[in-house]
Tab-separated table of C-alpha atoms and ligand atoms in Angstrom:
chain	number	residue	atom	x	y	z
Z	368	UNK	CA	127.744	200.982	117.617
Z	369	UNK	CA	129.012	198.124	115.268
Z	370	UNK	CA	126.194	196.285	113.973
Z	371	UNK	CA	126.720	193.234	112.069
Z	372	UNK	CA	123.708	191.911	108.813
Z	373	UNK	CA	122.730	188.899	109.023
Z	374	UNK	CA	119.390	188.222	107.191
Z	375	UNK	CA	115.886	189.625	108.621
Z	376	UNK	CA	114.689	187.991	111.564
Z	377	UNK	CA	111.490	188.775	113.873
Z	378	UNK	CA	113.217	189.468	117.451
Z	379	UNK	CA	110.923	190.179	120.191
Z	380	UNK	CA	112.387	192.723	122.774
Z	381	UNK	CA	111.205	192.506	126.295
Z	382	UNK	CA	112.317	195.265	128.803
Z	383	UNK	CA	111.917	194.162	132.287
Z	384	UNK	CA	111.434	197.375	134.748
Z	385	UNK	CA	115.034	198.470	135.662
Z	386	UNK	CA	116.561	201.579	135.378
Z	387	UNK	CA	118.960	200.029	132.558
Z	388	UNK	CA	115.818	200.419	130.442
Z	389	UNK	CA	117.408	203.400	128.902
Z	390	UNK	CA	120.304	201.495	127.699
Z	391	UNK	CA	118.368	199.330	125.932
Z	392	UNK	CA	117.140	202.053	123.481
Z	393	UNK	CA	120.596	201.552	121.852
Z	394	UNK	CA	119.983	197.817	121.955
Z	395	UNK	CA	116.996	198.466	119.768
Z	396	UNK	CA	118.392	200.704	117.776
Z	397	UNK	CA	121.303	198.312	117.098
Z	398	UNK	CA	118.937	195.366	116.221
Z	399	UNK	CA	116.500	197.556	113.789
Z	400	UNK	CA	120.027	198.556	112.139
Z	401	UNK	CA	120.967	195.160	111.506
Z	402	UNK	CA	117.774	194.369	109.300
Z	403	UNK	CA	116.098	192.734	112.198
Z	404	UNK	CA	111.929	193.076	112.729
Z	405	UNK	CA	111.705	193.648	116.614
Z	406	UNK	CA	108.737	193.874	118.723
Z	407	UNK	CA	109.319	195.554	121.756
Z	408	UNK	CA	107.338	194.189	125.032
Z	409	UNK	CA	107.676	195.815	128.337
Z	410	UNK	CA	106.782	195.107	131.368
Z	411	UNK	CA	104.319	198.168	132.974
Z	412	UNK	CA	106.976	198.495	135.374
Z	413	UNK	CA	109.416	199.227	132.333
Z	414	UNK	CA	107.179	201.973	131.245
Z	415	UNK	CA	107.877	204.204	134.646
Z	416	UNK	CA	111.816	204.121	133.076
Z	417	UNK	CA	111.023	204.170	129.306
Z	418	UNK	CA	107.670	205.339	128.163
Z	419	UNK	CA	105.809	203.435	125.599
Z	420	UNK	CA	106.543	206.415	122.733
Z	421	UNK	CA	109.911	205.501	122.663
Z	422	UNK	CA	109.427	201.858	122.351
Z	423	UNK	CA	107.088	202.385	119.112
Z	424	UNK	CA	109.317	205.031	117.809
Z	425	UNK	CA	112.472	203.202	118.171
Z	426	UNK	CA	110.732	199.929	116.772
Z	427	UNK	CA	107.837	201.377	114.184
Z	428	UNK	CA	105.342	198.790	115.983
Z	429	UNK	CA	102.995	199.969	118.501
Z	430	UNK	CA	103.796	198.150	122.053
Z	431	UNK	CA	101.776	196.600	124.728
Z	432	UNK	CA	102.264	195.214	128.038
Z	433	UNK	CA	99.018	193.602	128.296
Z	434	UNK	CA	97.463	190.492	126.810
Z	435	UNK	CA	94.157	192.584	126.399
Z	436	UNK	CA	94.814	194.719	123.507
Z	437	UNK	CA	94.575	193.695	120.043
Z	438	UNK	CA	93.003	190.493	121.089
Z	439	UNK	CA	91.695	189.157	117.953
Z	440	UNK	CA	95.301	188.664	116.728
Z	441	UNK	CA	96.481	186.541	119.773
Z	442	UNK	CA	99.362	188.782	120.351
Z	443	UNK	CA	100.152	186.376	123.682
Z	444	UNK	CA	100.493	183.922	121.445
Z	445	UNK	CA	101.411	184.879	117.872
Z	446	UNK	CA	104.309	186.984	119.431
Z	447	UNK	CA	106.575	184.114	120.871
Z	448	UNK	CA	105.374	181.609	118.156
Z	449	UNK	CA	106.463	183.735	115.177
Z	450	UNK	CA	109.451	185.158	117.317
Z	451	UNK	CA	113.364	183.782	115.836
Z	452	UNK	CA	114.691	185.081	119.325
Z	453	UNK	CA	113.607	186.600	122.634
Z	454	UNK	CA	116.061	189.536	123.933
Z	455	UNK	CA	115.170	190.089	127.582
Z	456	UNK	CA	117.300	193.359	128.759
Z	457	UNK	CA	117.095	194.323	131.290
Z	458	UNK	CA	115.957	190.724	133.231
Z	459	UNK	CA	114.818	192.172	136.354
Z	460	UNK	CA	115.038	189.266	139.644
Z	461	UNK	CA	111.447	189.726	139.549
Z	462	UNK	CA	111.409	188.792	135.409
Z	463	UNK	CA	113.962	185.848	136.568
Z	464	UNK	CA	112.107	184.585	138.659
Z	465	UNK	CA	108.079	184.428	137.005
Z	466	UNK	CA	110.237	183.052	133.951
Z	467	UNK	CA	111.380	180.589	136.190
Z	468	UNK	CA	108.546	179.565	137.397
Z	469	UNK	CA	106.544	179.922	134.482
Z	470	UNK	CA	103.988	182.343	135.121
Z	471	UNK	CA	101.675	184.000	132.593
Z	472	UNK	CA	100.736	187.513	134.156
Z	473	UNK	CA	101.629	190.042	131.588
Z	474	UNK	CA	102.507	189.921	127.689
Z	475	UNK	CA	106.303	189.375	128.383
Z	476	UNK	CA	105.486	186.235	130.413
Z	477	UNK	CA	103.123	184.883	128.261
Z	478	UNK	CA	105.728	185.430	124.920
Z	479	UNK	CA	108.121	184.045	127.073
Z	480	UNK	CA	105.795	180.567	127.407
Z	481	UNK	CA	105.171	180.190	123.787
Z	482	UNK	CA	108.406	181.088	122.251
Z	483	UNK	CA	110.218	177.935	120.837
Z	484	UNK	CA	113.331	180.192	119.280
Z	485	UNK	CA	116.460	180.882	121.407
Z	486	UNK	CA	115.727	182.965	124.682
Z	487	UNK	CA	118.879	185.678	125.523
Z	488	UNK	CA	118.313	187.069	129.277
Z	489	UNK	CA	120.620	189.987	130.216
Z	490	UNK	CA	119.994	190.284	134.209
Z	491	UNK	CA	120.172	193.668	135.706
Z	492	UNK	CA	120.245	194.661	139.751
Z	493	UNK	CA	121.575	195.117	142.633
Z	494	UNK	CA	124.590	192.700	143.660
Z	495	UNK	CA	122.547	191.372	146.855
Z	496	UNK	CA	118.877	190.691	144.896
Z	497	UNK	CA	121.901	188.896	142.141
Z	498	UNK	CA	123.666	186.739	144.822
Z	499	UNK	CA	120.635	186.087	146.632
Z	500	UNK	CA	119.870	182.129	146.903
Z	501	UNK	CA	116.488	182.609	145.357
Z	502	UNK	CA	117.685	184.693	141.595
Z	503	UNK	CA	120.811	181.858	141.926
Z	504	UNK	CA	118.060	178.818	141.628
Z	505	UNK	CA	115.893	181.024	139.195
Z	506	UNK	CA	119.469	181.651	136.972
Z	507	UNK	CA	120.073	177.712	137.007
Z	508	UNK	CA	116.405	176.387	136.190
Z	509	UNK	CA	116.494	179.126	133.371
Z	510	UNK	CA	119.991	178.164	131.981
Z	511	UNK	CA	119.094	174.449	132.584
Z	512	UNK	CA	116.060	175.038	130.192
Z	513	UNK	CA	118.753	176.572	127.404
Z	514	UNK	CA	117.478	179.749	128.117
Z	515	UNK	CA	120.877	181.836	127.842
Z	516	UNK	CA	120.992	183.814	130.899
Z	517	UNK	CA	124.433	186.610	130.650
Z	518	UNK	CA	126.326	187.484	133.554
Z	519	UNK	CA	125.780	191.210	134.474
Z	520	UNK	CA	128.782	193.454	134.065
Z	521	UNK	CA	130.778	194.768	137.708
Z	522	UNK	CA	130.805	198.758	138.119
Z	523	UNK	CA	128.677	201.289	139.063
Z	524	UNK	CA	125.170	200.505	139.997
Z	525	UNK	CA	121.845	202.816	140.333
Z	526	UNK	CA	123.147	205.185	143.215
Z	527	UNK	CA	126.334	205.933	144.459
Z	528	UNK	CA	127.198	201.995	144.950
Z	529	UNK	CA	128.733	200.146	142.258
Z	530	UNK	CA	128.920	195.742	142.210
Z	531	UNK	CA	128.129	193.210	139.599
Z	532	UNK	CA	124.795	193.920	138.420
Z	533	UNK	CA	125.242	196.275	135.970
Z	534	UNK	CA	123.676	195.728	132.686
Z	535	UNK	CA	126.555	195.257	130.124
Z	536	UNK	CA	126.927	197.652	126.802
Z	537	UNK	CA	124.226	197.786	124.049
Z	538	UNK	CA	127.618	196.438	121.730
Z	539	UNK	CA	127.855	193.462	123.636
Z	540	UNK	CA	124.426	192.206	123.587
Z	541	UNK	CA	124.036	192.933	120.437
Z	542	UNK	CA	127.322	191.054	119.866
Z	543	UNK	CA	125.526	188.216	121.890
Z	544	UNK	CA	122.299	188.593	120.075
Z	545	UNK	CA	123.825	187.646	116.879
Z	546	UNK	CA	125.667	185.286	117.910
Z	547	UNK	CA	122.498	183.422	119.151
Z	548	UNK	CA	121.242	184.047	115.856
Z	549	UNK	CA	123.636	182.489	113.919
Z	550	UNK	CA	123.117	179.444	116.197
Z	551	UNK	CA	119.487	179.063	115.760
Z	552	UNK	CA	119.138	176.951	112.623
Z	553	UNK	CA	122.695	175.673	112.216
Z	554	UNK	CA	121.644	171.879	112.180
Z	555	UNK	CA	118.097	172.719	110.073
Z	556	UNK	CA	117.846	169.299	107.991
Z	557	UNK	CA	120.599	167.517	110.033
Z	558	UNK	CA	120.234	163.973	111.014
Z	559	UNK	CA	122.024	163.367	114.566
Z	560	UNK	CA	122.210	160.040	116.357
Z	561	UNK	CA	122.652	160.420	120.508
Z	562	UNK	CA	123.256	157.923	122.891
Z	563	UNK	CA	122.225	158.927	126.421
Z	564	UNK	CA	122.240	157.256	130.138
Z	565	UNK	CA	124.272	153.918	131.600
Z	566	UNK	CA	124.166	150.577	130.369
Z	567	UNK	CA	122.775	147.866	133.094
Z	568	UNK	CA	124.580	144.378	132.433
Z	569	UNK	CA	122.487	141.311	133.753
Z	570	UNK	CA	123.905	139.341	136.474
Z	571	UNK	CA	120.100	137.377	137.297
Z	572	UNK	CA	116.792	138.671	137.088
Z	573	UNK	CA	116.848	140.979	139.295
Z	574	UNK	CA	120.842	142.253	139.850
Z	575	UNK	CA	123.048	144.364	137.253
Z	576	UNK	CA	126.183	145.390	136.688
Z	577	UNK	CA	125.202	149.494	136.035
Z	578	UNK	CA	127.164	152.744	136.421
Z	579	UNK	CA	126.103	156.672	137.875
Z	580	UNK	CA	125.094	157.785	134.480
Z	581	UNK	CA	121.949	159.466	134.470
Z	582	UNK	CA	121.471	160.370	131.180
Z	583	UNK	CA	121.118	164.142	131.873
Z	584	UNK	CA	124.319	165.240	129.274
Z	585	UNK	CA	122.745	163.050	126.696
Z	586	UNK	CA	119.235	164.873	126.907
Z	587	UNK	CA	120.332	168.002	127.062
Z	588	UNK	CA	122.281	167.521	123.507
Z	589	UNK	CA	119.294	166.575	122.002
Z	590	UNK	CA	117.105	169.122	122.866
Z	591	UNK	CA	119.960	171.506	122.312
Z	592	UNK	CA	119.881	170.040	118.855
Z	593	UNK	CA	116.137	169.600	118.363
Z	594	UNK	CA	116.110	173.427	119.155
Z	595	UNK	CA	118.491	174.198	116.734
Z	596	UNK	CA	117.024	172.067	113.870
Z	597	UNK	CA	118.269	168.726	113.740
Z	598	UNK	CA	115.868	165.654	113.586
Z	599	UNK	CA	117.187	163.816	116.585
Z	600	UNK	CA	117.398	160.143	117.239
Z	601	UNK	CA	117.625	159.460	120.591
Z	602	UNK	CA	119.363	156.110	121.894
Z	603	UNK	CA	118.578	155.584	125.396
Z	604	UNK	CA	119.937	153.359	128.013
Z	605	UNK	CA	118.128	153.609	131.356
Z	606	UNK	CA	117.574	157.695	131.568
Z	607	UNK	CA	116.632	158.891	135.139
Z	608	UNK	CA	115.290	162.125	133.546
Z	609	UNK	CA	112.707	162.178	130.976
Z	610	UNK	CA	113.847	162.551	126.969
Z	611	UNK	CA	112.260	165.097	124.684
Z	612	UNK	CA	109.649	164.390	123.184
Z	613	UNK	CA	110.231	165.741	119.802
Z	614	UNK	CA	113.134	163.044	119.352
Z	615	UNK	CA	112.850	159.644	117.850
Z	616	UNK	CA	113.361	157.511	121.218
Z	617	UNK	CA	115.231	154.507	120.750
Z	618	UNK	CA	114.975	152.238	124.130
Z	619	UNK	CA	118.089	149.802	125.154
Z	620	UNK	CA	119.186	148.302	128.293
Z	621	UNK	CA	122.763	146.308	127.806
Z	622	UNK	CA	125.829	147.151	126.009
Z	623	UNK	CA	124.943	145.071	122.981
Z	624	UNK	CA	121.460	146.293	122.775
Z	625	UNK	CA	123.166	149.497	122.455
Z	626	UNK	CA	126.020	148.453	120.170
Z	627	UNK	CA	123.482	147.128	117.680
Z	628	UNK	CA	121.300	150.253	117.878
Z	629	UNK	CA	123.883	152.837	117.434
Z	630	UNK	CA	125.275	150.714	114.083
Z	631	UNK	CA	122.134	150.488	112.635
Z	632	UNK	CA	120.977	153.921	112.909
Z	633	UNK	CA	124.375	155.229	112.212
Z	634	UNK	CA	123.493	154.415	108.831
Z	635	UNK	CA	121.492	157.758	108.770
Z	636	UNK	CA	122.926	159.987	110.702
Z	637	UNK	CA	125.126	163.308	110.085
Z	638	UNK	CA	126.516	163.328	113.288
Z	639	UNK	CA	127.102	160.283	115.952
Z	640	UNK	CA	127.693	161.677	119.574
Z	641	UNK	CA	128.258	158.855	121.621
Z	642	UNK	CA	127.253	160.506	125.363
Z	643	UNK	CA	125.883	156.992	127.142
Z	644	UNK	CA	128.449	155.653	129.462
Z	645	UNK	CA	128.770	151.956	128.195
Z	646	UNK	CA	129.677	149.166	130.234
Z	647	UNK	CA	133.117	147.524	128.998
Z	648	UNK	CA	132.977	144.434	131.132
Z	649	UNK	CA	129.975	142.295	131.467
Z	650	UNK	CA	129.186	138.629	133.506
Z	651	UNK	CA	129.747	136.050	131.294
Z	652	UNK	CA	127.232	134.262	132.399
Z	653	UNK	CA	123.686	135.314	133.409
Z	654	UNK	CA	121.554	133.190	135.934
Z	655	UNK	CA	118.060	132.676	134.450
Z	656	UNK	CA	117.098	132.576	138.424
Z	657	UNK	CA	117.843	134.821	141.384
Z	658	UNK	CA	121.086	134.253	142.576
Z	659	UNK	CA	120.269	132.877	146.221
Z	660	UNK	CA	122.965	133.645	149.333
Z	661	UNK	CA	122.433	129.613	150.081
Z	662	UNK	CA	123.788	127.073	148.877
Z	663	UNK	CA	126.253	126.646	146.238
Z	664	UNK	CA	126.046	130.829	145.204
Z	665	UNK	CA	129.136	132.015	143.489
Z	666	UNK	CA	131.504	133.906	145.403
Z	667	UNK	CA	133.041	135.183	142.238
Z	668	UNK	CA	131.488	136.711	139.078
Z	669	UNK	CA	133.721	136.052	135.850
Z	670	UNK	CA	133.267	138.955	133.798
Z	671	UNK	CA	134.067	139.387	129.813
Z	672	UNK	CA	134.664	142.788	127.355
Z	673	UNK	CA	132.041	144.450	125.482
Z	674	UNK	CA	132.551	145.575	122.334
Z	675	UNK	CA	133.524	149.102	122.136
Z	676	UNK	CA	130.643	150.815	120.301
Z	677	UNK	CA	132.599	154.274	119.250
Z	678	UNK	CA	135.364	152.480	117.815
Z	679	UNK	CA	132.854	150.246	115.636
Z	680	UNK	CA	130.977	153.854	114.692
Z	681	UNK	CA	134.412	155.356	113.977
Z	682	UNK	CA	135.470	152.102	111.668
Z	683	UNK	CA	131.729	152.383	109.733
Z	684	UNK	CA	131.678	155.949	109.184
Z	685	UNK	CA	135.083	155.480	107.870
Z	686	UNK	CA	134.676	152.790	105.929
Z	687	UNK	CA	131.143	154.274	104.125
Z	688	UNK	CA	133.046	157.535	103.474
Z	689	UNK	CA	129.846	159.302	104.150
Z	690	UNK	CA	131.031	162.887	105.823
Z	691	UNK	CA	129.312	161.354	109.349
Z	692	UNK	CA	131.324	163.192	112.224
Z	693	UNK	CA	131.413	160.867	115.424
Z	694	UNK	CA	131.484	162.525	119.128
Z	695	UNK	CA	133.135	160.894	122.069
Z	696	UNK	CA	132.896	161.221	125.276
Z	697	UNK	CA	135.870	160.433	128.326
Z	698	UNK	CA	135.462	160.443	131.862
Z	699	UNK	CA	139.037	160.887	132.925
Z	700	UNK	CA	140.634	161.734	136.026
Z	701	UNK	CA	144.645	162.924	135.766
Z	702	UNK	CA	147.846	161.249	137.940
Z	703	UNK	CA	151.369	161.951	138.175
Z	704	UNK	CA	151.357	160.214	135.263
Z	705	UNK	CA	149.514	162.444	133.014
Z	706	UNK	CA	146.859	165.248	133.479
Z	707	UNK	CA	143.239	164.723	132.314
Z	708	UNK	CA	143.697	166.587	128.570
Z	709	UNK	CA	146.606	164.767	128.219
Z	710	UNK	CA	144.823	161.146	128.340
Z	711	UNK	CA	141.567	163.495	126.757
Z	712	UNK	CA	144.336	163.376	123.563
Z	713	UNK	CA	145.389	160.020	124.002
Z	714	UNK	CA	142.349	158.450	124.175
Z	715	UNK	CA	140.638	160.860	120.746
Z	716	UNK	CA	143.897	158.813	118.797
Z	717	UNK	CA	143.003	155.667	119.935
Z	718	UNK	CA	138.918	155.825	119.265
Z	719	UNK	CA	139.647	158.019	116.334
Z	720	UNK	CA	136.818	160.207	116.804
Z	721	UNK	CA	136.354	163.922	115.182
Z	722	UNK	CA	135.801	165.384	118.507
Z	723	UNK	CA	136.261	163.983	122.404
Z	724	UNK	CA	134.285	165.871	124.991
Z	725	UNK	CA	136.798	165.332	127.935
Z	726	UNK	CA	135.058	165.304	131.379
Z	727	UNK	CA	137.023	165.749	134.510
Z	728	UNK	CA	135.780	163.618	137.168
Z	729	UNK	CA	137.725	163.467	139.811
Z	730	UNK	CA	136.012	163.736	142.784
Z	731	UNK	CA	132.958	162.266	141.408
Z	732	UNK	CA	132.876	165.781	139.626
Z	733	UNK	CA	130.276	165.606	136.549
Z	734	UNK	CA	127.872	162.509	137.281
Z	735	UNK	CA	123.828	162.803	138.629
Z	736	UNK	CA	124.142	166.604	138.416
Z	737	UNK	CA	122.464	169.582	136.310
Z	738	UNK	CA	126.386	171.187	135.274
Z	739	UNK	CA	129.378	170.147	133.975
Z	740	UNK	CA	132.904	171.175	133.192
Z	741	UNK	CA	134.561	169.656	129.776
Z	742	UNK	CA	137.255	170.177	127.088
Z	743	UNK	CA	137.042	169.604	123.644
Z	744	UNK	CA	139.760	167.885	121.771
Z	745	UNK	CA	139.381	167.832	118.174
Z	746	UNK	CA	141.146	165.431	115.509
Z	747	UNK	CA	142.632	168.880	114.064
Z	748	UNK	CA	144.659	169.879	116.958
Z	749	UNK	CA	142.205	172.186	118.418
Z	750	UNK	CA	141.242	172.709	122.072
Z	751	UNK	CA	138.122	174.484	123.781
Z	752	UNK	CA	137.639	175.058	126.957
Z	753	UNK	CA	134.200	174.822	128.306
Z	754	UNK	CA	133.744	176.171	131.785
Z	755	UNK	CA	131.537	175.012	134.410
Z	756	UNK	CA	128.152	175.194	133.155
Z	757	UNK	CA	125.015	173.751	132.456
Z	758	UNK	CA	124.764	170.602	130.805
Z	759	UNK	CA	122.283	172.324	128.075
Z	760	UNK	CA	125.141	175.133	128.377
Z	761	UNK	CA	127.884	172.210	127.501
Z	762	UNK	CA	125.710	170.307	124.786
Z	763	UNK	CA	125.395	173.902	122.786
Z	764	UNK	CA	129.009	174.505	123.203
Z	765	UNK	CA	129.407	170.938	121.768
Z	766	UNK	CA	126.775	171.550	118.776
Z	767	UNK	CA	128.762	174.871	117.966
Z	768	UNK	CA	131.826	172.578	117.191
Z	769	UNK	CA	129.843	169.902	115.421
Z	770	UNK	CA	127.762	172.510	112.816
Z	771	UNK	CA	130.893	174.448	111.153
Z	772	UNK	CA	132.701	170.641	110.949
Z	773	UNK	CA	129.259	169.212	109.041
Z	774	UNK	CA	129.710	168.443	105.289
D	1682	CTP	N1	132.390	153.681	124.801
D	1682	CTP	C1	131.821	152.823	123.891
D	1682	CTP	N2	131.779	151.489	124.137
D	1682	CTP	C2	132.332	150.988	125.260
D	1682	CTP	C3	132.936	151.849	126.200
D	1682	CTP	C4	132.939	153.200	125.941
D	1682	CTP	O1	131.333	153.291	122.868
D	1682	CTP	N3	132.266	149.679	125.475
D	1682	CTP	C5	132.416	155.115	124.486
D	1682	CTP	C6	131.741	156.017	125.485
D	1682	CTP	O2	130.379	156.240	125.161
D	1682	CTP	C7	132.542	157.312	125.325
D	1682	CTP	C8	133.922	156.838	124.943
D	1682	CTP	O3	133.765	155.498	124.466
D	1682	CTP	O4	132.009	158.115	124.293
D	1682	CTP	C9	134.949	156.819	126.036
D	1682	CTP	O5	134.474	156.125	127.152
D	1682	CTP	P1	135.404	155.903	128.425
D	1682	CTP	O6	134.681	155.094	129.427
D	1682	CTP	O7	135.972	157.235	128.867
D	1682	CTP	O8	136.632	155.136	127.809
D	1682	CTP	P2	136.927	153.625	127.615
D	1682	CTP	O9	136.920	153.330	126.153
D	1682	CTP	O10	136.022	152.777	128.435
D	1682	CTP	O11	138.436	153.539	128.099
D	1682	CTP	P3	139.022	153.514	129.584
D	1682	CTP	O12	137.927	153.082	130.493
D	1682	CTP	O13	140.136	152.557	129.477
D	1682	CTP	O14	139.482	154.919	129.842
């Protein structure tokens, strides 16, 4: 096997209890060659597939599957909190699904609840207990969470039936492994600036001018960035879901609220991603009472522009010469006129951003839901395709396009 060195880290194994236990002998061997710690935890049932000698042989650390030994050191706790990444391989459904649901029954589980560092599940079984409805939900709360959850490999399976569910080659999570690992602490000691959710523009007390955002893309790229070492301010305009609370929440209703924010605390920042979807139009006038359906009530609202808050951030981070990089977002749906990366392109010339995260949605595609599809254009020419995934999926995706392009 090719193994790559990158410097030490402490990687916990866990080894759910499938019979692609075996392969992940290589795994370890693969990691220990690459200078990395590991700490291998299996599950009991592992051990009727891969006895506990190996484990300790193949690692030089003695292994457990229960919180009850060595309990003075805390091993249910120390393990995940000291742990730079959590390997799961094979991810039984059964693993899936108490990770899922956060349950605390064995050593595994519990690492699994304390670790903070990046979480790589490699699922193993048979294609049914894969497609079933249940390990589907299980798969999207996990990869919702940022857990990274692989897709199994398609060929031959325990017996004489072969599917998707195979556990893929020792070389390719190892490959994926490292790759995680180079991830982890990319935006240590960065400063980024987010704007999540949908501005509300006042039409009386109790009416607004609002749009579908929820504030879920916006969320998930700050705890995507929280988790990979950023300090994260978090500007946020009427979130339906709840923001992390390791960021620096900054609370803002209208369009200017939000346009004055973002300038001010774009003063500090080392990256600007502008995810909030920001009213352009507003009523020009706001009644200080209810509008009533009596009488003289308007029949017409006259509405004026916003300003447009990424083309100010574009304009100050230009102007200050300061290395910022400034994200955009675009909703865009394509016509016979021109297809959605086509306006994507258009539209990255005319903010002037460093990167545009282009969103299809036609169809509604991409609003008040957990995934997302996107493309992202950069000022350099390039192009990356993001498949449907989750929107913590997307918002890493994002981040590994933002680190390499920080000054
Ligand atoms: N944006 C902004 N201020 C506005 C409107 C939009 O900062 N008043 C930002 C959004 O946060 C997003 C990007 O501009 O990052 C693109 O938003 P979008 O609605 O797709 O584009 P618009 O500029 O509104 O252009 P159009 O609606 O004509 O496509």
């Amino acid at each position: 096997m090719v193994t790559e060195s990158v410097s030490p880290v402490r990687v916990v194994l866990g080894v759910a209890g499938g019979i692609a236990a075996y392969k992940v002998c290589e795994l370890l061997r693969g990691l220990t060659e690459s200078g990395h710690d590991v700490r291998v935890v299996p599950t009991e049932a592992a051990l009727h597939f891969v006895g506990a000698a190996t484990w300790e042989a193949l690692s030089g650390h003695p292994v457990s599957t229960q919180v009850w030994s060595g309990v003075a050191d805390v091993p249910h706790v120390r393990l995940g909190q000291d742990a730079d990444l959590v390997v799961v391989a094979p991810a039984t459904a059964d693993l899936l699904a108490r990770a899922a649901h956060g349950l605390a029954d064995d050593l595994l589980t519990n690492v699994l609840l304390t670790a903070s560092c990046p979480v790589l599940m490699a699922p193993a079984m048979h294609t049914e207990m894969w497609e079933h409805p249940a390990t589907c939900a299980n798969v999207a709360t996990l990869r919702a969470r940022g857990v990274v959850v692989l897709e199994p490999a398609v060929g031959r399976l325990t017996g004489v039936d072969s599917g998707k569910g195979r556990l893929p080659e020792a070389s390719e999570l190892l490959a994926a492994a490292t790759a995680l690992l180079h991830r982890r602490r990319d935006l240590a000691g960065r400063r980024v600036l987010i704007s999540a959710g949908g501005t509300r523009e006042p039409l009386d007390p109790v009416r607004f001018l609002g749009n579908r955002s929820s504030g879920r893309q916006g969320v998930a790229l700050a705890e995507a960035a929280l988790a990979r070492g950023a300090k994260v301010v978090l500007v946020a305009a009427n979130l339906v879901v709840p923001a992390p609370s390791a960021a620096t929440l900054v609370l803002v209703g209208t369009a200017a609220q939000l346009h004055d924010e973002m300038l001010e605390q774009a003063k500090h920042a080392d990256a600007v991603v502008m995810a909030a979807a920001v009213a352009d139009f507003r009523p020009r006038r706001v009644e200080a009472t209810k509008i009533k359906k009596t009488g003289d009530a308007p029949t017409q609202v006259l509405l004026e522009r916003t300003a447009d808050v990424l083309v100010d951030l574009v304009a100050r981070a230009r102007e200050s010469a300061d290395g910022q990089l400034v994200v955009g977002f675009a909703a865009e749906t394509g016509d016979a006129a021109g297809s959605v990366v086509e306006y994507g392109r258009a539209k990255l010339a005319r903010k002037g951003v460093d990167l545009l995260v282009v969103n299809d949605v036609s169809g509604g595609q991409g609003f008040e839901v957990a995934h997302n599809a996107a493309v992202v254009l950069g000022s350099d020419g390039s192009e990356v395709a993001v498949p449907d995934a989750s929107k913590r999926e997307v918002a890493d995706a994002i981040w590994d396009l933002v680190a390499p392009r920080l000054r």
